[in-house]
CSV table of C-alpha atoms in Angstrom, one decimal:
chain,number,residue,atom,x,y,z
A,1,MET,CA,0.0,0.0,0.0
A,2,LEU,CA,2.8,2.4,0.8
A,3,GLU,CA,4.3,2.0,-2.6
A,4,GLU,CA,0.9,2.8,-4.2
A,5,ILE,CA,0.7,5.9,-2.0
A,6,GLU,CA,4.1,7.1,-3.2
A,7,THR,CA,3.2,6.5,-6.8
A,8,LEU,CA,0.0,8.4,-6.4
A,9,LEU,CA,1.7,11.3,-4.7
A,10,ARG,CA,4.3,11.6,-7.4
A,11,ASP,CA,1.9,11.2,-10.3
A,12,GLY,CA,-0.9,13.1,-8.7
A,13,VAL,CA,1.0,16.4,-8.7
A,14,ALA,CA,2.2,16.1,-12.3
A,15,SER,CA,1.2,19.0,-14.5
A,16,ALA,CA,1.4,19.9,-18.2
A,17,ASP,CA,3.8,22.6,-17.1
A,18,PRO,CA,7.3,21.1,-16.4
A,19,LEU,CA,8.1,23.8,-13.9
A,20,VAL,CA,5.0,23.1,-11.9
A,21,THR,CA,5.7,19.4,-12.0
A,22,GLU,CA,9.3,19.8,-10.8
A,23,ALA,CA,8.4,22.3,-8.0
A,24,ALA,CA,5.3,20.2,-6.9
A,25,GLN,CA,7.3,17.0,-6.8
A,26,HIS,CA,10.2,18.7,-4.9
A,27,LEU,CA,9.1,17.7,-1.4
A,28,VAL,CA,7.4,14.5,-2.6
A,29,VAL,CA,10.7,13.1,-3.8
A,30,ALA,CA,12.6,14.5,-0.8
A,31,GLY,CA,10.7,11.9,1.3
A,32,GLY,CA,9.7,12.5,4.9
A,33,LYS,CA,8.2,10.6,7.7
A,34,ARG,CA,4.8,10.0,5.9
A,35,PHE,CA,3.3,10.0,9.3
A,36,ARG,CA,-0.2,11.0,8.1
A,37,PRO,CA,-0.4,8.3,5.3
A,38,MET,CA,0.8,5.8,7.8
A,39,LEU,CA,-2.0,6.6,10.1
A,40,VAL,CA,-4.5,6.2,7.3
A,41,ALA,CA,-3.0,2.8,6.5
A,42,VAL,CA,-2.9,1.6,10.1
A,43,GLY,CA,-6.4,2.9,10.9
A,44,GLY,CA,-7.6,1.1,7.8
A,45,GLN,CA,-6.4,-2.2,9.2
A,46,LEU,CA,-8.4,-2.0,12.4
A,47,THR,CA,-11.2,-4.2,11.1
A,48,ALA,CA,-9.5,-5.5,7.9
A,49,GLY,CA,-9.3,-9.2,9.0
A,50,SER,CA,-8.0,-11.0,6.0
A,51,GLY,CA,-7.7,-7.8,4.0
A,52,HIS,CA,-9.6,-5.2,2.0
A,53,ASP,CA,-11.1,-5.6,-1.5
A,54,ALA,CA,-9.6,-3.6,-4.3
A,55,ALA,CA,-12.1,-0.8,-4.0
A,56,ALA,CA,-11.5,-0.3,-0.3
A,57,GLN,CA,-7.8,-0.4,-0.8
A,58,ARG,CA,-8.0,2.2,-3.5
A,59,GLU,CA,-10.0,4.5,-1.2
A,60,LEU,CA,-7.4,4.2,1.5
A,61,VAL,CA,-4.6,5.0,-0.9
A,62,LEU,CA,-6.6,8.1,-2.1
A,63,ALA,CA,-7.3,9.2,1.4
A,64,ALA,CA,-3.6,8.8,2.3
A,65,ALA,CA,-2.6,11.0,-0.7
A,66,VAL,CA,-5.2,13.6,0.3
A,67,VAL,CA,-3.8,14.1,3.7
A,68,GLU,CA,-0.2,14.0,2.6
A,69,LEU,CA,-0.7,16.5,-0.2
A,70,THR,CA,-2.5,18.8,2.2
A,71,HIS,CA,0.4,18.5,4.6
A,72,LEU,CA,3.0,19.2,1.9
A,73,ALA,CA,1.1,22.3,0.7
A,74,THR,CA,1.3,23.7,4.2
A,75,LEU,CA,5.1,23.1,4.2
A,76,TYR,CA,5.6,25.2,1.1
A,77,HIS,CA,3.7,28.0,2.8
A,78,ASP,CA,5.4,27.6,6.1
A,79,ASP,CA,8.9,27.8,4.6
A,80,VAL,CA,8.0,31.1,3.0
A,81,MET,CA,6.7,32.5,6.3
A,82,ASP,CA,9.7,31.2,8.2
A,83,GLU,CA,12.2,32.2,5.4
A,84,ALA,CA,13.5,28.7,5.8
A,85,ALA,CA,16.5,27.6,3.6
A,86,VAL,CA,16.3,23.9,4.2
A,87,ARG,CA,13.5,21.4,4.3
A,88,ARG,CA,14.0,17.6,4.6
A,89,GLY,CA,17.7,18.0,4.1
A,90,ALA,CA,17.3,19.8,0.7
A,91,PRO,CA,17.0,23.5,-0.3
A,92,SER,CA,13.4,24.6,0.4
A,93,ALA,CA,11.2,25.5,-2.6
A,94,ASN,CA,11.3,29.2,-1.8
A,95,GLN,CA,15.1,29.0,-1.6
A,96,ARG,CA,15.4,27.1,-4.9
A,97,TRP,CA,12.8,29.1,-6.9
A,98,SER,CA,11.2,32.0,-5.1
A,99,ASN,CA,8.6,32.9,-2.5
A,100,SER,CA,6.0,33.5,-5.1
A,101,ILE,CA,6.5,30.1,-6.8
A,102,ALA,CA,6.5,28.3,-3.4
A,103,ILE,CA,3.2,29.9,-2.4
A,104,LEU,CA,1.6,29.2,-5.7
A,105,VAL,CA,2.8,25.5,-5.7
A,106,GLY,CA,1.4,25.2,-2.2
A,107,ASP,CA,-1.9,26.4,-3.6
A,108,TYR,CA,-1.7,23.9,-6.4
A,109,LEU,CA,-1.1,21.0,-4.0
A,110,PHE,CA,-4.2,22.1,-2.0
A,111,ALA,CA,-6.2,22.0,-5.2
A,112,ARG,CA,-4.8,18.5,-6.1
A,113,ALA,CA,-5.7,17.3,-2.6
A,114,ALA,CA,-9.3,18.5,-3.0
A,115,ASP,CA,-9.6,16.9,-6.4
A,116,LEU,CA,-8.6,13.5,-5.0
A,117,ALA,CA,-10.9,14.0,-2.1
A,118,ALA,CA,-13.8,14.4,-4.5
A,119,ASP,CA,-13.3,10.8,-5.6
A,120,LEU,CA,-13.9,9.7,-2.0
A,121,GLY,CA,-17.3,11.4,-1.8
A,122,PRO,CA,-18.9,14.5,-0.3
A,123,GLU,CA,-18.3,13.6,3.3
A,124,ALA,CA,-14.5,13.3,2.6
A,125,VAL,CA,-14.6,16.7,0.9
A,126,ARG,CA,-16.4,18.2,3.8
A,127,ILE,CA,-13.9,16.8,6.3
A,128,GLN,CA,-10.9,17.8,4.3
A,129,SER,CA,-12.3,21.4,3.8
A,130,ARG,CA,-13.0,21.8,7.5
A,131,THR,CA,-9.6,20.5,8.3
A,132,PHE,CA,-8.1,23.0,5.9
A,133,ALA,CA,-10.1,25.8,7.7
A,134,ARG,CA,-8.6,24.7,11.0
A,135,LEU,CA,-5.1,24.7,9.5
A,136,VAL,CA,-5.6,28.3,8.3
A,137,HIS,CA,-7.0,29.4,11.7
A,138,GLY,CA,-4.0,27.9,13.4
A,139,GLN,CA,-1.6,29.7,11.1
A,140,ILE,CA,-3.4,33.0,11.6
A,141,ALA,CA,-3.4,32.5,15.4
A,142,GLU,CA,0.3,31.8,15.4
A,143,THR,CA,1.0,34.8,13.2
A,144,VAL,CA,-1.0,37.3,15.3
A,145,GLY,CA,0.0,35.9,18.7
A,146,PRO,CA,-1.9,35.4,22.0
A,147,ARG,CA,-3.6,38.9,22.0
A,148,GLY,CA,-3.9,38.9,25.8
A,149,ASP,CA,-4.6,35.2,26.2
A,150,ASP,CA,-2.4,32.9,28.2
A,151,PRO,CA,0.6,32.3,25.9
A,152,ILE,CA,0.9,28.6,26.7
A,153,ALA,CA,-2.8,27.9,26.2
A,154,HIS,CA,-2.7,29.9,23.0
A,155,TYR,CA,0.3,27.9,21.7
A,156,LEU,CA,-1.3,24.5,22.5
A,157,GLN,CA,-4.4,25.6,20.6
A,158,VAL,CA,-2.3,26.7,17.6
A,159,VAL,CA,-0.7,23.2,17.7
A,160,ALA,CA,-4.1,21.5,17.8
A,161,ASP,CA,-5.4,23.5,14.8
A,162,LYS,CA,-2.3,23.8,12.7
A,163,THR,CA,-1.0,20.3,13.1
A,164,ALA,CA,-3.2,17.9,15.1
A,165,SER,CA,-6.3,18.6,13.0
A,166,LEU,CA,-4.8,17.0,9.9
A,167,ILE,CA,-3.4,14.1,11.9
A,168,ALA,CA,-6.9,13.5,13.4
A,169,THR,CA,-8.3,13.5,9.9
A,170,SER,CA,-5.7,11.0,8.8
A,171,ALA,CA,-6.7,8.6,11.5
A,172,ARG,CA,-10.4,9.3,10.8
A,173,PHE,CA,-10.0,8.6,7.1
A,174,GLY,CA,-8.3,5.3,7.9
A,175,GLY,CA,-11.3,4.2,10.0
A,176,MET,CA,-13.9,5.5,7.6
A,177,PHE,CA,-12.5,3.9,4.5
A,178,GLY,CA,-11.3,0.8,6.3
A,179,GLY,CA,-14.9,-0.1,7.3
A,180,ALA,CA,-14.7,0.7,11.1
A,181,GLU,CA,-17.8,1.3,13.2
A,182,PRO,CA,-18.7,5.0,13.8
A,183,ALA,CA,-17.6,4.8,17.5
A,184,GLN,CA,-14.3,3.3,16.4
A,185,VAL,CA,-13.8,6.1,13.8
A,186,SER,CA,-14.5,8.7,16.5
A,187,ALA,CA,-11.9,7.0,18.8
A,188,LEU,CA,-9.4,7.0,16.0
A,189,ALA,CA,-10.0,10.7,15.3
A,190,GLU,CA,-9.6,11.5,19.0
A,191,PHE,CA,-6.3,9.5,19.0
A,192,GLY,CA,-5.1,11.4,16.0
A,193,GLU,CA,-5.9,14.8,17.6
A,194,THR,CA,-4.1,14.0,20.8
A,195,ILE,CA,-1.1,12.2,19.3
A,196,GLY,CA,-0.9,15.0,16.8
A,197,VAL,CA,-0.2,17.5,19.6
A,198,ALA,CA,2.4,15.2,21.1
A,199,PHE,CA,3.9,14.8,17.6
A,200,GLN,CA,4.3,18.5,17.0
A,201,LEU,CA,5.6,19.2,20.4
A,202,SER,CA,8.3,16.6,19.9
A,203,ASP,CA,9.2,18.1,16.5
A,204,ASP,CA,9.6,21.5,18.2
A,205,LEU,CA,11.9,19.9,20.8
A,206,LEU,CA,13.9,18.4,18.0
A,207,ASP,CA,14.4,21.8,16.5
A,208,ILE,CA,16.2,22.7,19.7
A,209,SER,CA,17.9,19.4,20.6
A,210,SER,CA,18.9,18.0,17.2
A,211,ASP,CA,21.3,19.2,14.6
A,212,SER,CA,20.3,19.8,11.0
A,213,ALA,CA,21.5,16.4,9.8
A,214,ALA,CA,19.2,14.7,12.1
A,215,SER,CA,16.1,16.9,11.8
A,216,GLY,CA,16.4,18.0,8.1
A,217,LYS,CA,15.9,21.6,9.2
A,218,THR,CA,18.1,24.3,10.5
A,219,PRO,CA,18.1,24.2,14.3
A,220,GLY,CA,16.7,27.4,16.0
A,221,THR,CA,14.5,28.4,13.1
A,222,ASP,CA,11.7,29.3,15.5
A,223,LEU,CA,14.1,31.3,17.6
A,224,ARG,CA,15.3,33.3,14.6
A,225,LYS,CA,11.7,34.0,13.6
A,226,GLY,CA,10.5,34.8,17.1
A,227,VAL,CA,8.0,32.0,17.2
A,228,PRO,CA,7.8,30.8,20.8
A,229,THR,CA,7.5,27.0,21.1
A,230,LEU,CA,6.6,25.3,24.3
A,231,PRO,CA,10.2,25.1,25.8
A,232,VAL,CA,10.6,28.8,25.1
A,233,LEU,CA,7.3,29.7,26.7
A,234,TYR,CA,8.1,27.6,29.8
A,235,ALA,CA,11.5,29.3,30.0
A,236,GLN,CA,10.0,32.8,29.7
A,237,ALA,CA,7.4,31.9,32.4
A,238,GLY,CA,10.1,30.6,34.7
A,239,THR,CA,11.2,32.3,37.8
A,240,ASP,CA,14.5,30.5,38.5
A,241,ALA,CA,17.2,32.9,39.6
A,242,ASP,CA,20.3,31.0,38.5
A,243,ALA,CA,22.6,32.7,36.0
A,244,ALA,CA,21.7,30.4,33.1
A,245,SER,CA,17.9,30.8,33.5
A,246,VAL,CA,18.3,34.6,33.8
A,247,ARG,CA,20.5,34.8,30.8
A,248,LEU,CA,18.1,32.7,28.7
A,249,ARG,CA,15.2,34.9,29.6
A,250,GLU,CA,17.2,37.9,28.6
A,251,ILE,CA,17.9,36.5,25.2
A,252,LEU,CA,14.3,35.4,24.6
A,253,ALA,CA,12.8,38.7,25.8
A,254,SER,CA,13.9,40.4,22.5
A,255,GLY,CA,11.6,38.3,20.3
A,256,PRO,CA,13.4,37.2,17.2
A,257,VAL,CA,16.9,36.2,18.0
A,258,GLU,CA,18.7,37.7,15.0
A,259,ASP,CA,22.3,37.5,16.3
A,260,GLU,CA,23.7,34.1,15.3
A,261,ALA,CA,25.9,33.9,18.3
A,262,GLN,CA,22.9,34.4,20.6
A,263,VAL,CA,21.0,31.8,18.7
A,264,VAL,CA,23.8,29.3,19.4
A,265,GLU,CA,23.9,30.5,23.1
A,266,ALA,CA,20.1,30.2,23.5
A,267,LEU,CA,20.1,26.7,22.0
A,268,GLY,CA,22.8,25.6,24.4
A,269,LEU,CA,21.0,27.1,27.4
A,270,LEU,CA,17.6,25.6,26.4
A,271,ARG,CA,19.2,22.2,26.0
A,272,GLU,CA,20.2,22.2,29.6
A,273,SER,CA,17.2,24.0,31.0
A,274,ALA,CA,14.3,22.9,33.3
A,275,ALA,CA,12.0,24.3,30.6
A,276,LEU,CA,13.1,21.7,28.1
A,277,LYS,CA,12.6,18.9,30.7
A,278,ARG,CA,9.1,20.3,31.5
A,279,ALA,CA,8.3,20.3,27.8
A,280,ARG,CA,9.4,16.7,27.5
A,281,GLU,CA,7.1,15.8,30.4
A,282,THR,CA,4.3,17.6,28.5
A,283,VAL,CA,4.9,15.4,25.4
A,284,ARG,CA,4.8,12.4,27.6
A,285,TRP,CA,1.4,13.5,29.1
A,286,TYR,CA,-0.1,13.9,25.7
A,287,ALA,CA,1.2,10.6,24.5
A,288,GLU,CA,-0.3,8.8,27.5
A,289,GLN,CA,-3.6,10.6,26.9
A,290,ALA,CA,-3.5,9.4,23.3
A,291,ARG,CA,-2.9,5.8,24.4
A,292,ALA,CA,-6.0,6.0,26.6
A,293,THR,CA,-8.2,6.9,23.6
A,294,LEU,CA,-7.4,3.5,22.1
A,295,ALA,CA,-9.5,1.7,24.8
A,296,PRO,CA,-12.6,1.3,22.6
A,297,LEU,CA,-10.7,-0.2,19.7
A,298,PRO,CA,-10.4,-4.0,19.2
A,299,ASP,CA,-7.2,-5.6,20.5
A,300,VAL,CA,-5.6,-6.2,17.1
A,301,SER,CA,-2.2,-5.5,15.6
A,302,ALA,CA,-3.3,-2.1,14.3
A,303,ARG,CA,-4.3,-0.9,17.7
A,304,ARG,CA,-0.9,-2.2,19.1
A,305,THR,CA,0.8,-0.3,16.3
A,306,LEU,CA,-0.9,2.9,17.3
A,307,ALA,CA,0.0,2.3,21.0
A,308,SER,CA,3.6,1.9,20.0
A,309,LEU,CA,3.5,5.3,18.3
A,310,CYS,CA,3.0,6.8,21.7
A,311,ASP,CA,6.2,5.3,22.9
A,312,LEU,CA,8.1,6.3,19.7
A,313,ILE,CA,7.1,10.0,20.0
A,314,VAL,CA,8.2,10.1,23.6
A,315,ASP,CA,11.5,8.3,22.9
A,316,ARG,CA,12.5,10.5,20.0
A,317,THR,CA,12.7,13.5,22.2
A,318,GLY,CA,14.7,11.8,25.0
């Protein structure tokens, strides 16, 4: 099934214009975790028994392509907003071509995702469009900031809208097109929403704790852009009076950390901070909440695979 998904992703973005094809396939061929298609595939196996017929298998492949193309589209736009130079170990689309091309190709991928969703029926189109709306709301909320709300609560809502919503849809689609009962589909969606928050938080921690070779991105991108992730918010809210904590708050108080030496210093301080430890504990809490949502699902290998994801996400951030 995964090979079929890769083929559809590559062929599904092809265009009569060679430039559009090359730019649209740029991140497809760069690879990635394919976390969302994997959730579709695993959710689809929940009640598979001896396997799906060809029609059901085709629907699962289509659903996996819909969520991954939607995700890839957001990456093109994110890299423009973040002025990122690297994505998945390769030059970002905005770096290779231009901001305008990257934005337009992202729009093209959204259109291709909607086109594929139409083959799955009106309910799939409705779910995908509502998910898209949540993605946009999350990006807007991140862009304008808390506006007087609690910064940590605001950040977690941004993560839920901007990232977890699409992961929830991935798990939901797996259940829907895998023939699961409505209650099981709801449980899968709840799992996706919760593990999606844990997944994004762990990614944000990797932006601090990993180097570019491991993460495929330039460490400290959010610091440079002034986008506070959970470890930064915890550090800013801290009251520890030790020299390292005070110095870290001084650096973070300025918003975007534009001096490269200070970026390096801030990353070093964050890696040794209580704030990073607290953020790791938050990831663990969300992962355990996600595990609890699996209770209504049958005790089959697909459920055990989903439970193992909870451990994987915790382990990848130390």
